[in-house]
XYZ file of C-alpha atoms in Angstrom:
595
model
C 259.177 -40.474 34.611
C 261.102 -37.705 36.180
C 262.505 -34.562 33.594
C 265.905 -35.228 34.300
C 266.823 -37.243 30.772
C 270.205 -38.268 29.423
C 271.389 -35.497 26.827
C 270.187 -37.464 24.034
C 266.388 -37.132 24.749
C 267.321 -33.732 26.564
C 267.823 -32.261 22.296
C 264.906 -34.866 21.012
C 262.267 -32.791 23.263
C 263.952 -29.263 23.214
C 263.734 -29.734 19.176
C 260.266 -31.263 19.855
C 259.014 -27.185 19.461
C 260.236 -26.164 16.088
C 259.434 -29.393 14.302
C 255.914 -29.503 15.262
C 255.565 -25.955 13.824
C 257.124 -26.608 11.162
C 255.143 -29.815 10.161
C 251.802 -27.990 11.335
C 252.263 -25.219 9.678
C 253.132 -26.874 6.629
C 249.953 -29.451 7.030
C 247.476 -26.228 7.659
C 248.944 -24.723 4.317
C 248.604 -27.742 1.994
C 245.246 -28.672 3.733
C 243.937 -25.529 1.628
C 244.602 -26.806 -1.008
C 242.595 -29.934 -0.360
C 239.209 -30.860 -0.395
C 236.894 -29.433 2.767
C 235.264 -31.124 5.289
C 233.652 -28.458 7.157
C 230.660 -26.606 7.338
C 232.272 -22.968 6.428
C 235.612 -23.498 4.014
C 237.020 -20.151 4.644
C 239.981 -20.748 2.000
C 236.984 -21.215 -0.420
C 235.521 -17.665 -0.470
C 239.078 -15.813 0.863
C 241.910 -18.358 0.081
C 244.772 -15.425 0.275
C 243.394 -14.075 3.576
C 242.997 -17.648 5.037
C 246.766 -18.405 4.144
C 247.847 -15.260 5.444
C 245.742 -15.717 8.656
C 247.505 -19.156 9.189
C 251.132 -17.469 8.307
C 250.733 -15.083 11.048
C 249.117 -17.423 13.112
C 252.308 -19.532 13.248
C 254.819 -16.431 12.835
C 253.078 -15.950 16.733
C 253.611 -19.216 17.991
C 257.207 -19.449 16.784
C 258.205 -15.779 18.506
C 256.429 -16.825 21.636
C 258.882 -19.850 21.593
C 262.262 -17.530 20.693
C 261.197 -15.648 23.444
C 260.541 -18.198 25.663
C 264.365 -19.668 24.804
C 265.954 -16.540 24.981
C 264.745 -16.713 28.919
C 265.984 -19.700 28.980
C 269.608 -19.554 27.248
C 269.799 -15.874 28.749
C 270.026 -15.192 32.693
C 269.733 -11.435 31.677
C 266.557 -11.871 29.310
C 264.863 -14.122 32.256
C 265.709 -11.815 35.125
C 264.444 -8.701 32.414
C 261.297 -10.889 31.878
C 260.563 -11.813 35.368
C 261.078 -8.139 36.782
C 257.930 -7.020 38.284
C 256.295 -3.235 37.783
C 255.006 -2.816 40.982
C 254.948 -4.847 44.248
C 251.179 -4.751 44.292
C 248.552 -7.082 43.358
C 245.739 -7.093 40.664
C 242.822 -7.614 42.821
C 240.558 -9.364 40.491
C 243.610 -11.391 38.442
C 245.689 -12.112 41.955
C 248.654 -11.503 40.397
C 251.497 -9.240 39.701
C 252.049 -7.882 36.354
C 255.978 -8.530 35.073
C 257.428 -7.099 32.120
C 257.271 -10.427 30.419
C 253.681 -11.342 31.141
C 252.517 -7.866 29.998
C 254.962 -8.370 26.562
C 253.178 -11.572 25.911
C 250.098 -10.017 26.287
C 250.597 -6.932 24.182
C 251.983 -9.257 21.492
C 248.992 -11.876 21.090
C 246.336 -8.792 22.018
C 248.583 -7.138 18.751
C 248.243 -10.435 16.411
C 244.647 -11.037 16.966
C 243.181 -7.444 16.422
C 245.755 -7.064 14.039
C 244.025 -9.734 11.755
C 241.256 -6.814 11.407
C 243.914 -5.039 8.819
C 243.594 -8.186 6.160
C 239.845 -9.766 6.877
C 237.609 -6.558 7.539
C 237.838 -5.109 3.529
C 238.064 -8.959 2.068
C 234.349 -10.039 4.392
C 233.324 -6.257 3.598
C 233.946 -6.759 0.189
C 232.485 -9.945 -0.184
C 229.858 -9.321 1.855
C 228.515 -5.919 0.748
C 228.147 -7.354 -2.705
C 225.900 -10.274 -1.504
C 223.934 -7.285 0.214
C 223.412 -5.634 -3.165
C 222.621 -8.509 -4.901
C 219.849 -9.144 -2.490
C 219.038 -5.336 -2.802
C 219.996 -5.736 1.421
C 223.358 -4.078 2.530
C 222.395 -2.213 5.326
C 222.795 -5.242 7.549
C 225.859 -6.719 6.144
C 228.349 -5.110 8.343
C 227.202 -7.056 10.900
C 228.152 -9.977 9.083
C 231.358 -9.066 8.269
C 231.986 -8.345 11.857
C 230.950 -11.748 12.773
C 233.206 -13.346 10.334
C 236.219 -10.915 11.415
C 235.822 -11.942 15.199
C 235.405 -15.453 14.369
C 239.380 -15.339 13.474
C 240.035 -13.592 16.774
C 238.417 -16.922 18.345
C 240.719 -19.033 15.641
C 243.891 -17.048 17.166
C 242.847 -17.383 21.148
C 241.486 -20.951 20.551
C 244.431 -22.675 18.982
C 246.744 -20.859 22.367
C 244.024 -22.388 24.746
C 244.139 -25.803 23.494
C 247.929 -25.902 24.210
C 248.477 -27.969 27.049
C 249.676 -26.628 29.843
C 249.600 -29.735 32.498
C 251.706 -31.350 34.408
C 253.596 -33.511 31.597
C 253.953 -30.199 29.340
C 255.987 -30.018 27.140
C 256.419 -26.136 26.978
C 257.003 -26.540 30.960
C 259.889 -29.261 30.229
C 261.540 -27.171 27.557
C 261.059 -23.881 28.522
C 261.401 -24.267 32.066
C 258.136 -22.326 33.136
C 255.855 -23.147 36.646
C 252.702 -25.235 36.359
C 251.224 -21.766 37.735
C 252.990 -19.953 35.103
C 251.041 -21.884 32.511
C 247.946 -22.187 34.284
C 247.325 -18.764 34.660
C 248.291 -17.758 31.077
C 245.668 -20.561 30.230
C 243.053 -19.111 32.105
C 243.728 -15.517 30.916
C 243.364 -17.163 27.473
C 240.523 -18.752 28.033
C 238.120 -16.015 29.715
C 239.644 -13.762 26.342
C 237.939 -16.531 24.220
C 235.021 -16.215 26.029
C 234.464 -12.746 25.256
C 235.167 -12.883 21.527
C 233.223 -15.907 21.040
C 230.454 -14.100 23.039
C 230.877 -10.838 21.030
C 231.404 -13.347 17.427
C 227.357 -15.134 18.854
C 225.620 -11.687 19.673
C 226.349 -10.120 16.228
C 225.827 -12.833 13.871
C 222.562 -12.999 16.420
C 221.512 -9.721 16.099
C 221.623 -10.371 12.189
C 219.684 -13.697 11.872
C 217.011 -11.009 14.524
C 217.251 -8.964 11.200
C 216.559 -11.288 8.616
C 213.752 -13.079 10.340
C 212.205 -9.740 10.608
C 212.717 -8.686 6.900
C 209.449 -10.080 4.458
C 210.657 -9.908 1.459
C 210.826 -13.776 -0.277
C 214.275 -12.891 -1.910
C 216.017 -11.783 0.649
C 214.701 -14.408 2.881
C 216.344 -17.065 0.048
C 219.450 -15.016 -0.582
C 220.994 -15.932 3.247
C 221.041 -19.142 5.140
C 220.975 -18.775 9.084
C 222.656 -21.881 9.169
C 225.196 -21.035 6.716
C 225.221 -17.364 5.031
C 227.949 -17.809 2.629
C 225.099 -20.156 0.747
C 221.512 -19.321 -0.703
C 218.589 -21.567 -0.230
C 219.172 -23.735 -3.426
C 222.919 -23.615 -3.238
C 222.339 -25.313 -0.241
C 219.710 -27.920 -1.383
C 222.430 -29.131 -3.801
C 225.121 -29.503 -1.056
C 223.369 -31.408 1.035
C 222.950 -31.218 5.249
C 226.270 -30.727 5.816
C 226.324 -27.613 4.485
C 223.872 -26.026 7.276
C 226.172 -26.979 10.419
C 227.715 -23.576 10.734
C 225.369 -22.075 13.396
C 224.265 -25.242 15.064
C 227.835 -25.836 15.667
C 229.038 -22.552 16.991
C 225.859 -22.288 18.856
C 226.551 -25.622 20.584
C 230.356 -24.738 21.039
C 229.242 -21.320 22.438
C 226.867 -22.983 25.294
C 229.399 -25.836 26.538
C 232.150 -22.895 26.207
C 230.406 -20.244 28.210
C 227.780 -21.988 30.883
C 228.926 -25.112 31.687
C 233.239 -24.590 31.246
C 233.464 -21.235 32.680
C 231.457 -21.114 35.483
C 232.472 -24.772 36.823
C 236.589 -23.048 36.571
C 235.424 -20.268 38.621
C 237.633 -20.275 42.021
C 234.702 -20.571 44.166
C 233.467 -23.444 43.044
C 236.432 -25.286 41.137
C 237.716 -25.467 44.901
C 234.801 -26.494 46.580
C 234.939 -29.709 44.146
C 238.071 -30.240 41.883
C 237.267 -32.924 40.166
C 233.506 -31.742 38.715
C 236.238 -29.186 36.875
C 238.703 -31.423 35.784
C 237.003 -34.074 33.766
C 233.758 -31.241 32.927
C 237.151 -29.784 31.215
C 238.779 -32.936 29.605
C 234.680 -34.414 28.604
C 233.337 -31.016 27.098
C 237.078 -29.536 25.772
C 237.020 -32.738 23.306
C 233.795 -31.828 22.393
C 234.234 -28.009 21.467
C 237.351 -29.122 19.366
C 235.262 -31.732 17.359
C 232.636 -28.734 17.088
C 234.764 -25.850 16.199
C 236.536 -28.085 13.208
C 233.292 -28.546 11.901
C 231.748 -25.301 12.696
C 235.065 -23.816 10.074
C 238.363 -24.566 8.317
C 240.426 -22.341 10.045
C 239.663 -23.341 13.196
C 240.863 -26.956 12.715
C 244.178 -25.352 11.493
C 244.646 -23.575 14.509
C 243.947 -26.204 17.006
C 246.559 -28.610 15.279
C 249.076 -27.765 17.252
C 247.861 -28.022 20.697
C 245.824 -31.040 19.486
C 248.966 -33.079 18.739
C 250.234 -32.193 22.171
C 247.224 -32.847 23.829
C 246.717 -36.209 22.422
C 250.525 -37.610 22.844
C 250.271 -35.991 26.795
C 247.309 -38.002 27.047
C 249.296 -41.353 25.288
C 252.222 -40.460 27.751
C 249.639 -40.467 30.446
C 248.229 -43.698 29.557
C 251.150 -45.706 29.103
C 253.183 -44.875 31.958
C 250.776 -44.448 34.728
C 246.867 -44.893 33.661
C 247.082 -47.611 32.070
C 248.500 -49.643 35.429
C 248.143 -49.744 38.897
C 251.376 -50.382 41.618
C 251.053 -51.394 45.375
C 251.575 -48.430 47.945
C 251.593 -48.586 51.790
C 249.599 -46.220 53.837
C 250.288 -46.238 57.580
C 248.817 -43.861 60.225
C 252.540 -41.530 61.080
C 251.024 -40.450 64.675
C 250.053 -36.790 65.543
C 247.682 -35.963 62.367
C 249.693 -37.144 59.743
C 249.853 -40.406 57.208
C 252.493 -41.350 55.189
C 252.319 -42.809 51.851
C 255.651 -45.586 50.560
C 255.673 -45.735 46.851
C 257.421 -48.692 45.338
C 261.005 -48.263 45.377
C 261.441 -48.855 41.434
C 259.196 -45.958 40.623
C 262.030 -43.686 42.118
C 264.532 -44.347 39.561
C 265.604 -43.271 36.319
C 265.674 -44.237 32.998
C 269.198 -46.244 32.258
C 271.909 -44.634 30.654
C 271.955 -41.835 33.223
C 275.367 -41.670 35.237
C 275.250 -41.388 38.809
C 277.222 -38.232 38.068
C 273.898 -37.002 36.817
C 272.270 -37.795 39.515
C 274.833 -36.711 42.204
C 274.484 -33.262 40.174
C 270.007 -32.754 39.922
C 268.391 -35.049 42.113
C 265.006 -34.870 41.749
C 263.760 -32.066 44.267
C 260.039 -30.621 44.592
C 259.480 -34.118 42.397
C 255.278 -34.027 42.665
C 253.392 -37.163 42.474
C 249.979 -37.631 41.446
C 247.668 -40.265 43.256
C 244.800 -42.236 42.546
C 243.439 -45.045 44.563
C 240.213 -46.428 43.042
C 239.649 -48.219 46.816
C 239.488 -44.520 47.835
C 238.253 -42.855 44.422
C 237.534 -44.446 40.928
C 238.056 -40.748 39.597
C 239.822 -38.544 42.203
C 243.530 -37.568 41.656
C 245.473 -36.380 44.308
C 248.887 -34.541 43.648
C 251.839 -34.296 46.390
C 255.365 -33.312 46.756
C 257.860 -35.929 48.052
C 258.861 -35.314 51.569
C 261.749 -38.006 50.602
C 262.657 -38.384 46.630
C 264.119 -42.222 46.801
C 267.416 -43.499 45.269
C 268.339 -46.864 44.724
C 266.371 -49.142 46.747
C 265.036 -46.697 48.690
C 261.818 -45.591 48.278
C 259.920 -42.144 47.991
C 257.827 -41.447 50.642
C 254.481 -39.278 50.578
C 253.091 -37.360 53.563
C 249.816 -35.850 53.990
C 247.285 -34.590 56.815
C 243.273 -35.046 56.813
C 241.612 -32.162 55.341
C 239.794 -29.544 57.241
C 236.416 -30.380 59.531
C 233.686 -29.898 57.366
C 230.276 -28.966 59.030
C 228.725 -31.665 57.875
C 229.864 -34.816 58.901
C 229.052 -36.556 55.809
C 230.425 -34.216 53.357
C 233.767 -34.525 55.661
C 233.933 -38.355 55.593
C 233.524 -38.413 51.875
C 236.181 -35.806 51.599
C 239.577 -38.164 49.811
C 242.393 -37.568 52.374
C 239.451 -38.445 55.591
C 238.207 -41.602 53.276
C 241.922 -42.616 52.876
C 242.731 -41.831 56.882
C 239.573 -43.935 57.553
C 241.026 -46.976 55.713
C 244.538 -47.156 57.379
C 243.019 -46.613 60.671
C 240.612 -49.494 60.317
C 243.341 -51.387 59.180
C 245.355 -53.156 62.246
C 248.406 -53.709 59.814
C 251.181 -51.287 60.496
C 251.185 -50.401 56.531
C 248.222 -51.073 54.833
C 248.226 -52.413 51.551
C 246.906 -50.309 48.733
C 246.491 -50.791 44.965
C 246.993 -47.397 43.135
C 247.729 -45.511 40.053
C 250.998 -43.365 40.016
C 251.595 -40.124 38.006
C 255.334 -39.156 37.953
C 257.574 -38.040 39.531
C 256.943 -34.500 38.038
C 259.963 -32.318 38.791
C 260.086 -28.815 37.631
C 263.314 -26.892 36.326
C 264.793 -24.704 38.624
C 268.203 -23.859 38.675
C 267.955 -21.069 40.999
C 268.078 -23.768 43.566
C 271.185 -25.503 42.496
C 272.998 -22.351 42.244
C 272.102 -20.780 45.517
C 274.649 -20.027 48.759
C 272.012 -19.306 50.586
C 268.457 -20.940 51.255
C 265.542 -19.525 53.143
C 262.588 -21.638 53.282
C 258.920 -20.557 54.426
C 256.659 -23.399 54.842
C 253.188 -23.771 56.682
C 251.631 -26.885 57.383
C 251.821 -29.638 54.870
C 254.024 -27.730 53.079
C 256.958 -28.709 54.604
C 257.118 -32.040 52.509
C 258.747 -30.391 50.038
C 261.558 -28.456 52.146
C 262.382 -31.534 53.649
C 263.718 -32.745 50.036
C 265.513 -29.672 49.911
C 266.940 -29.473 53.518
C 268.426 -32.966 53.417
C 270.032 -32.444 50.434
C 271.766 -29.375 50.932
C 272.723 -30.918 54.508
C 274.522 -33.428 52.729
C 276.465 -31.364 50.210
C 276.819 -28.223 52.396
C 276.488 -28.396 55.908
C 280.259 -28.214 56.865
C 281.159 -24.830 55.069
C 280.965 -21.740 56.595
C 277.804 -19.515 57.278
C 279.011 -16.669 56.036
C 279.323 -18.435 52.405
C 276.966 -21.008 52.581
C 273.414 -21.339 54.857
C 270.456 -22.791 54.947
C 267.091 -21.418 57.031
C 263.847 -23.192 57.301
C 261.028 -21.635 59.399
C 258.048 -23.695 59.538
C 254.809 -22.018 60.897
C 252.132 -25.015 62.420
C 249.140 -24.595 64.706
C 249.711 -26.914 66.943
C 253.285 -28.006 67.707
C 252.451 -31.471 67.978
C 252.077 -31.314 64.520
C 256.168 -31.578 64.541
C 256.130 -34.676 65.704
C 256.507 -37.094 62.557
C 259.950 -38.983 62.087
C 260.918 -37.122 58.942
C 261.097 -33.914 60.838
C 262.335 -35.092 63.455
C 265.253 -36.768 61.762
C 266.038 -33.748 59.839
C 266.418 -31.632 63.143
C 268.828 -34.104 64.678
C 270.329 -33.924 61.526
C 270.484 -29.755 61.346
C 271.678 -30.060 65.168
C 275.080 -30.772 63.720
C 275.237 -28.485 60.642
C 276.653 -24.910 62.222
C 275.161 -23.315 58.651
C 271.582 -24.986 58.802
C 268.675 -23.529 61.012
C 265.024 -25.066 61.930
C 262.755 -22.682 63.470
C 259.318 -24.021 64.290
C 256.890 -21.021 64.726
C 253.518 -21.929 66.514
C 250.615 -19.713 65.657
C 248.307 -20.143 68.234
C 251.123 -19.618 70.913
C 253.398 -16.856 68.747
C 250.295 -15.363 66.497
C 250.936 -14.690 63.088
C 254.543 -15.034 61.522
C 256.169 -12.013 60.480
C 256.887 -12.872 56.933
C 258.422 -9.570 55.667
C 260.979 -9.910 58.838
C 261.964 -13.747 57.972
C 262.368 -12.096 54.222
C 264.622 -9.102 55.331
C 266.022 -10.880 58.094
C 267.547 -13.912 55.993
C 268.861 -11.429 53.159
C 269.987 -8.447 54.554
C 271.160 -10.008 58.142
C 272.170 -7.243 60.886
C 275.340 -9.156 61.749
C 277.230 -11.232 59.244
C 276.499 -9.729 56.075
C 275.724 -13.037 53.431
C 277.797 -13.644 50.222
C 276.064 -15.053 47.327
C 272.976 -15.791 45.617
C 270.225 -15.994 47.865
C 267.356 -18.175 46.789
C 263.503 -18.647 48.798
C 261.196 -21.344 48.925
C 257.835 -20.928 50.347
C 254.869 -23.933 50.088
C 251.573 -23.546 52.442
C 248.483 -21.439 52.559
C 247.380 -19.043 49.892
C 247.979 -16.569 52.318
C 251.577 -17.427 53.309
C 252.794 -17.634 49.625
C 251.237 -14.449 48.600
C 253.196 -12.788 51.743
C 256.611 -14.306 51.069
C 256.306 -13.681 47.316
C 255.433 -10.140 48.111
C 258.534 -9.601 50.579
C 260.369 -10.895 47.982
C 259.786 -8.546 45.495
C 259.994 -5.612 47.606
C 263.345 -7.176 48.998
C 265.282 -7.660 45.299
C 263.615 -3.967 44.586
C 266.209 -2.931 47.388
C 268.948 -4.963 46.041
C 268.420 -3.645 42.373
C 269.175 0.288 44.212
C 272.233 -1.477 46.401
C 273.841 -2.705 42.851
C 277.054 -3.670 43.483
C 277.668 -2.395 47.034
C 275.498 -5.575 48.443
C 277.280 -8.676 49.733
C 274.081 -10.374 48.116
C 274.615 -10.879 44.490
C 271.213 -12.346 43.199
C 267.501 -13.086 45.224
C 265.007 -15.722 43.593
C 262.489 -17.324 44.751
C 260.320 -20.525 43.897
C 256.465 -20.342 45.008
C 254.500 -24.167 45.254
C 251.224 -22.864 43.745
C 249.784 -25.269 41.819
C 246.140 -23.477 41.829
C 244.992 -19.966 40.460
């Protein structure tokens, strides 16, 4: 369903946050108290550490969320958060670095190295006397620095597991881009990586030590499997006992080999979906490994787990679980369009028409799967036409690029789909399929605006179309000057303009003195100028604007990194103006929905 709720479940899901905490946290605590079910009960040897561990753990996750509402209650705190420290890029990360993101990541980089200060003298303590007992503590450090970076993983693990999709629930409440989370995800997750890798190579290089010791009693003083247990103490617990390093082992070659390197760019783009369910198959593994590998681990995940596992429920109800009738006809010139049923368009009951006069559902994404197409493949697009009523949201898309390799192309989803409606003599073919959504992020930039540029290339126009029609329809009789609307669309081929929902929308534009279509051919006109479109729209040489200024840009990599980056330089010059600008505020909304 779309985000827009009635006020009701507005407060049930922004309350959703703190009650969770609260009830995990609460659940971690008394679970130390009960019996143990994995392999390493860290409460058992250090309960006061363990309890202080998951304290912190959720003092983190509970000032992340303040912080994230103060953005969100606060226009000062978000534009503060959001403000950028330079206009260039991190080459290797591909982003910019804003005072927020870099807060964030000071303040979990300060919580998980900070756990150092309580667990390095308990495992040093605990562990140096083991040494002595086996008349062996020159190799215990290493040990204890196993066990301390094991509860860096705990930390990082339990943020990674929190789901940061397209149903999120920290994207709903907290208003943040699927990119947003994404990213932060991925930063996460490489983090992980590293300390699990540095937690495997030290415990390594002891078990490397104690297979190369001979004496009999040290041998039986330390378990590889398990070294918080001797031989016999382990002969009394049973098998259980010894899944310590089998499971982190495990964990640590589905977490590094096979996770990692299929989410690396390169070749998470040349085939999405190897990524996607290698994530969803071997992620539900690692969790199921980790809790048993130790205690605190399980406490950790809880969180995210619950998430994860009601997103998947929401998932499953609403959209898995059944399959609607779409029409797919061939639009002429390149492109297809794609009729979803009317009543998946609407909203729940209870919701005024006041409400809906007020947030209509732009940059609502859909996600797509037609097992005639793809038993497995999902395909997600932005509405070029959002639906009311009894009229119906509409999808547009264009084949993908020419492959080399004719096969490879013709198995590609959007030329297997093209395939099927042009083989089809019907003038809308038929098509059973499973719908995810409408997904429709928070942006209120956009209803506040005066002024709207928007940069699109390609098939990224679907999405400005949404926009354009409905500004047209609430603004297009006022005044430049105060209100005005730009959208410059850069195509290859200009024949590519000719599909009936842009052409309606210029006849429509024709009439609005305040709205603008420009149509920018690359192969005629060469590159567009994105910095000039930027500066142009803003700071205007005649007919200064008035107002908040707000940009949209959709398209190429290439496109939305330039637009985002005359962007930033642009509200760098309005932040020296102050004041003395007619401008009073620039944002700007980027479609990325990949890293």
């Amino acid at each position: 369903m779309a985000v827009h709720t009635s006020p009701a479940r507005g407060l049930i899901t922004n309350s959703i946050i703190p009650v969770l905490l609260i009830l995990c946290a609460a659940l971690s605590f008394g679970l130390t108290f009960a019996p143990c079910y994995s392999s390493l009960c860290v409460e058992k040897f250090w309960p006061y550490q363990a309890r202080i561990h998951i304290a912190l753990y959720y003092a983190l996750l509970a000032s992340i969320a303040l912080f994230l509402t103060a953005r969100v209650v606060s226009k000062p705190v978000r534009q503060w958060s959001s403000t950028h420290l330079s206009t260039a890029i991190i080459p290797l990360v591909g982003k910019r670095v804003s005072v927020g993101g870099l807060l964030l990541f000071v303040w979990v980089a300060a919580f998980t190295f900070g756990s150092i200060g309580y667990w390095y003298p308990a495992e040093n303590s605990y562990w140096t006397a083991r040494g002595e007992k086996a008349n062996w503590p020159q190799y215990m450090y290493r040990i204890t620095w196993t066990g301390v970076t094991g509860h860096w993983c705990d930390i990082l693990m339990g943020l990674v597991i929190l789901p940061v999709g397209r149903q999120s629930i920290l994207g709903q409440v907290f208003g943040l881009h699927v990119s947003t989370l994404l990213f932060a995800h991925k930063v996460l997750a490489y983090s992980l990586c590293i300390a699990a890798l540095i937690h495997g190579l030290i415990y390594y290089s002891f078990v490397a030590a104690w297979v190369s010791i001979v004496s009999t009693n040290i041998m039986y003083q330390f378990i590889p499997d398990n070294p918080t247990l001797t031989w016999r103490e382990a002969g009394v617990k049973g098998p259980y006992s010894w899944f310590t390093l089998p499971t982190g082992a495990i964990s640590g070659i589905v977490l590094i080999p096979i996770m990692v390197i299929t989410s690396l760019p390169v070749l998470r783009r040349i085939n999405y979906n190897t990524f996607y369910y290698t994530h969803v198959v071997f992620a539900t593994a690692v969790i199921v490994l980790v809790s048993l590998h130790t205690s605190t681990s399980f406490y950790f995940l809880l969180p995210g787990l619950i998430l994860w596992l009601a997103d998947w429920a929401w998932r499953v109800r609403n959209a898995l679980g059944r399959k609607v009738e779409v029409r797919v006809q061939n639009a002429g010139n390149g492109w297809y369009r794609i009729t979803l049923p009317a009543k998946e368009a609407e909203l729940e009951k209870g919701d005024s028409a006041a409400s809906l006069e007020a947030t209509p559902d732009l940059l609502s994404t859909y996600y797509v799967n037609m097992p005639s197409v793809s038993s497995l493949q999902i395909h997600p697009f932005t509405a070029a036409a959002i639906g009311h009523g009894s009229s119906p949201p509409v999808l547009l898309f264009q084949k993908g690029p020419e492959r080399k390799k004719a096969k490879q192309r013709d198995r590609e989803w959007t030329w297997k789909l093209g395939a099927l409606v042009d083989v089809n003599k019907e003038e809308a073919a038929p098509i059973p399929a499973r719908i995810e959504g409408p997904y429709t992020p928070k942006v209120p930039s956009l209803y506040e605006a005066d002024h709207i540029l928007a940069v699109v290339g390609g098939t990224g126009i679907t999405g400005a179309l949404c926009i354009a029609n409905w500004w047209a329809a609430k603004h297009s009789s006022l005044p430049a000057q105060t209100k005005s609307f730009r959208l410059v669309w850069t195509i290859r081929d200009g024949a590519t303009a000719q599909v009936e929902e842009v052409q309606q929308l210029q006849a429509l534009m024709r009439g609005a003195p305040n709205m603008e279509f420009h149509v920018h051919v690359s192969r005629a006109e060469g590159r567009l100028d994105v910095e000039e479109e930027v500066r142009g729209f803003v700071a205007p040489k005649e007919g200064a604007r008035q107002g908040k200024v707000w940009v949209y840009v959709s398209g190429p990599e290439g496109l939305l990194a330039g637009v985002e980056t005359a962007c930033v330089r642009q509200k760098k010059l309005l932040r020296g103006e102050g004041s003395g600008g007619m401008v009073s505020g620039l944002e700007w909304y980027v479609a990325r929905w990949s890293l």
